[in-house]
Amino acid sequence: MSYDTILYEKLDGVATITLNRPEALNAFTAEMNRELLDALKDGSRDKAVRCFVLTGAGERAFCAGQDLKERSPDRKGSLGESLRSRYNPIILAIRRTEKIVLCAVNGVAAGAGCNLTLACDLRIASENARFIEAFVRVGLGPDCGGSYFMPRLIGLGKATELFLLGEPLNAQDALRYGLVTKVVPAAELAAETRAMAERLARGPRSAGLIKRTLNRSMYGELAAQLEYEASTQEIAGRTADYDEGVRAFMEKRTPAFKGE
Ligand code: LHQ
């Protein structure tokens, strides 16, 4: 299996998926959405795979979310449709597979990239990691399940602050909030991740059942919430503020939102 935007490797029960567009901080293109979903389906079907590792190439970024260069105001398309067809199936695939998904957050995780980390079962972070619910900075709201996972993981108060202010949560604070299991120096992330993944891959059959019972306990309405996020993002994507937010990002300036 050969991919252009991700690396995919299976070894000793662990399937490792690396988002691989480091020059664009591993931001999502349509092709990356397709390839990530394909690899998740492959590993889920493969009896030899017991655990996934999801990470990003390079030390700067795990993933900067949707590639905003694909989204200039003149060719932005329907954001709701983009979520339904490209992103939500990935989030559901991660929650629905019985394989444990370990996220190695190697750098900044922003927007859809931040929420992708939240969909995983466990997160281990490098000291460089930052979690940014960046949507508000470009005039959008949370998607990819962020509005569902974040309040459940760290509580509504802090989650609301992250969504409304769009400020980064650094690795140590993420540890304090219980968002990540461990913070390690960047140079040790690969080895620490491998050790944890191999431990998970050697776990009993009940590991998948543990995941299922936690899904049922906490995530029963995930599909409906993903659909709701798609409908609210559709509205946000039609606003002048979103166009201004994306333009300001491209032009490397602060957006001048008008509340419209
Ligand atoms: C990028 C990006 C990027 C393209 C950095 N795209 N190039 C789902 C469905 C449908 C539609 C819409 O959205 C969604 C969900 C979303 O994900 S919306 C949110 C999209 N993501 C963001 O708003 C985050 C945008 N990026 C940032 O805020 C910063 O780049 C972060 C905080 C991630 C990192 O900051 P720095 O470390 O200071 O790096 P930088 O900003 O200098 O970026 C480095 C390069 O990467 C730069 O390119 P250049 O050619 O100037 O070197 C950026 O333009 C590029 N890049 N994120 N999302």
PDB file of C-alpha atoms and ligand atoms in Angstrom, residues 23-25 27 60 64-69 71 79 82-83 87 108 110-113 130 132 134-135 137-138 140 143 233 242 249 252, ligand 1:
ATOM      1  CA  GLU A  23       6.216  21.723   5.092  1.00  0.00           C
ATOM      2  CA  ALA A  24       2.537  22.655   5.766  1.00  0.00           C
ATOM      3  CA  LEU A  25       2.571  21.569   9.419  1.00  0.00           C
ATOM      4  CA  ALA A  27      -2.349  20.223   7.491  1.00  0.00           C
ATOM      5  CA  ARG A  60       7.027  21.268  14.733  1.00  0.00           C
ATOM      6  CA  ALA A  64      -2.462  22.254  11.807  1.00  0.00           C
ATOM      7  CA  GLY A  65      -6.016  21.198  10.854  1.00  0.00           C
ATOM      8  CA  GLN A  66      -7.609  21.839   7.495  1.00  0.00           C
ATOM      9  CA  ASP A  67      -5.153  23.210   4.927  1.00  0.00           C
ATOM     10  CA  LEU A  68      -6.471  26.749   4.689  1.00  0.00           C
ATOM     11  CA  LYS A  69      -4.749  27.228   1.338  1.00  0.00           C
ATOM     12  CA  ARG A  71     -10.041  27.010   1.340  1.00  0.00           C
ATOM     13  CA  LEU A  79     -17.889  23.160   5.036  1.00  0.00           C
ATOM     14  CA  SER A  82     -16.549  18.588   3.782  1.00  0.00           C
ATOM     15  CA  LEU A  83     -17.001  17.470   7.390  1.00  0.00           C
ATOM     16  CA  TYR A  87     -13.572  14.307   8.450  1.00  0.00           C
ATOM     17  CA  VAL A 108       1.322  21.784  17.610  1.00  0.00           C
ATOM     18  CA  ALA A 110      -4.595  22.931  15.857  1.00  0.00           C
ATOM     19  CA  GLY A 111      -8.218  22.952  14.703  1.00  0.00           C
ATOM     20  CA  ALA A 112      -9.191  19.605  13.201  1.00  0.00           C
ATOM     21  CA  GLY A 113      -5.683  18.423  14.158  1.00  0.00           C
ATOM     22  CA  ARG A 130       0.478  22.589  21.996  1.00  0.00           C
ATOM     23  CA  ILE A 132      -5.087  24.919  19.935  1.00  0.00           C
ATOM     24  CA  ALA A 134      -7.993  27.459  16.506  1.00  0.00           C
ATOM     25  CA  PHE A 135     -11.456  27.545  14.899  1.00  0.00           C
ATOM     26  CA  ARG A 137      -9.396  32.523  15.054  1.00  0.00           C
ATOM     27  CA  VAL A 138     -10.767  31.948  11.546  1.00  0.00           C
ATOM     28  CA  LEU A 140     -15.444  28.942  12.790  1.00  0.00           C
ATOM     29  CA  ASP A 143     -15.800  20.286  14.551  1.00  0.00           C
ATOM     30  CA  GLN A 233     -19.947  24.815  10.613  1.00  0.00           C
ATOM     31  CA  TYR A 242     -14.900  33.281   8.051  1.00  0.00           C
ATOM     32  CA  PHE A 249      -4.336  33.918   8.062  1.00  0.00           C
ATOM     33  CA  LYS A 252      -0.324  36.868   8.298  1.00  0.00           C
TER      34      LYS A 252
HETATM   35  C1  LHQ B   1      -0.703  26.242   7.085  1.00  0.00           C
HETATM   36  C2  LHQ B   1      -1.647  25.905   8.037  1.00  0.00           C
HETATM   37  C3  LHQ B   1      -2.920  25.508   7.608  1.00  0.00           C
HETATM   38  C4  LHQ B   1      -2.210  25.811   5.441  1.00  0.00           C
HETATM   39  C5  LHQ B   1       0.143  26.493   9.071  1.00  0.00           C
HETATM   40  N1  LHQ B   1      -3.148  25.482   6.305  1.00  0.00           N
HETATM   41  N2  LHQ B   1      -0.981  26.181   5.823  1.00  0.00           N
HETATM   42  C6  LHQ B   1     -12.702  21.391   8.772  1.00  0.00           C
HETATM   43  C7  LHQ B   1     -13.510  21.212   7.629  1.00  0.00           C
HETATM   44  C8  LHQ B   1     -13.812  22.157   6.740  1.00  0.00           C
HETATM   45  C9  LHQ B   1     -13.348  23.328   6.637  1.00  0.00           C
HETATM   46  C10 LHQ B   1     -12.677  24.088   7.553  1.00  0.00           C
HETATM   47  O1  LHQ B   1     -12.060  23.610   8.664  1.00  0.00           O
HETATM   48  C11 LHQ B   1     -12.094  22.462   9.254  1.00  0.00           C
HETATM   49  C12 LHQ B   1     -11.410  22.348  10.493  1.00  0.00           C
HETATM   50  C13 LHQ B   1     -10.182  23.157  10.744  1.00  0.00           C
HETATM   51  O2  LHQ B   1      -9.182  22.599  10.959  1.00  0.00           O
HETATM   52  S1  LHQ B   1     -10.339  24.839  10.792  1.00  0.00           S
HETATM   53  C14 LHQ B   1      -8.839  25.352  11.511  1.00  0.00           C
HETATM   54  C15 LHQ B   1      -7.703  25.340  10.544  1.00  0.00           C
HETATM   55  N3  LHQ B   1      -6.438  25.537  11.196  1.00  0.00           N
HETATM   56  C16 LHQ B   1      -6.061  26.698  11.730  1.00  0.00           C
HETATM   57  O3  LHQ B   1      -6.769  27.679  11.775  1.00  0.00           O
HETATM   58  C17 LHQ B   1      -4.637  26.770  12.230  1.00  0.00           C
HETATM   59  C18 LHQ B   1      -3.826  27.615  11.319  1.00  0.00           C
HETATM   60  N4  LHQ B   1      -2.416  27.645  11.707  1.00  0.00           N
HETATM   61  C19 LHQ B   1      -1.979  28.344  12.769  1.00  0.00           C
HETATM   62  O4  LHQ B   1      -2.709  28.979  13.484  1.00  0.00           O
HETATM   63  C20 LHQ B   1      -0.485  28.320  13.000  1.00  0.00           C
HETATM   64  O5  LHQ B   1       0.156  27.961  11.825  1.00  0.00           O
HETATM   65  C21 LHQ B   1      -0.073  27.332  14.123  1.00  0.00           C
HETATM   66  C22 LHQ B   1      -0.552  27.888  15.472  1.00  0.00           C
HETATM   67  C23 LHQ B   1      -0.656  25.953  13.895  1.00  0.00           C
HETATM   68  C24 LHQ B   1       1.462  27.215  14.157  1.00  0.00           C
HETATM   69  O6  LHQ B   1       2.030  28.491  14.245  1.00  0.00           O
HETATM   70  P1  LHQ B   1       3.587  28.678  13.928  1.00  0.00           P
HETATM   71  O7  LHQ B   1       4.370  27.637  14.642  1.00  0.00           O
HETATM   72  O8  LHQ B   1       3.887  30.117  14.208  1.00  0.00           O
HETATM   73  O9  LHQ B   1       3.765  28.364  12.376  1.00  0.00           O
HETATM   74  P2  LHQ B   1       3.328  29.259  11.124  1.00  0.00           P
HETATM   75  O10 LHQ B   1       1.997  29.886  11.371  1.00  0.00           O
HETATM   76  O11 LHQ B   1       4.453  30.154  10.752  1.00  0.00           O
HETATM   77  O12 LHQ B   1       3.120  28.156   9.983  1.00  0.00           O
HETATM   78  C25 LHQ B   1       4.221  27.577   9.271  1.00  0.00           C
HETATM   79  C26 LHQ B   1       3.799  27.367   7.836  1.00  0.00           C
HETATM   80  O13 LHQ B   1       2.717  26.428   7.796  1.00  0.00           O
HETATM   81  C27 LHQ B   1       3.284  28.669   7.220  1.00  0.00           C
HETATM   82  O14 LHQ B   1       3.586  28.637   5.839  1.00  0.00           O
HETATM   83  P3  LHQ B   1       4.802  29.527   5.255  1.00  0.00           P
HETATM   84  O15 LHQ B   1       4.739  29.277   3.793  1.00  0.00           O
HETATM   85  O16 LHQ B   1       4.536  30.955   5.648  1.00  0.00           O
HETATM   86  O17 LHQ B   1       6.034  28.964   5.926  1.00  0.00           O
HETATM   87  C28 LHQ B   1       1.786  28.529   7.377  1.00  0.00           C
HETATM   88  O18 LHQ B   1       1.059  29.256   6.420  1.00  0.00           O
HETATM   89  C29 LHQ B   1       1.604  27.030   7.148  1.00  0.00           C
HETATM   90  N5  LHQ B   1       0.378  26.569   7.783  1.00  0.00           N
HETATM   91  N6  LHQ B   1      -1.129  26.046   9.301  1.00  0.00           N
HETATM   92  N7  LHQ B   1      -3.906  25.121   8.507  1.00  0.00           N
END
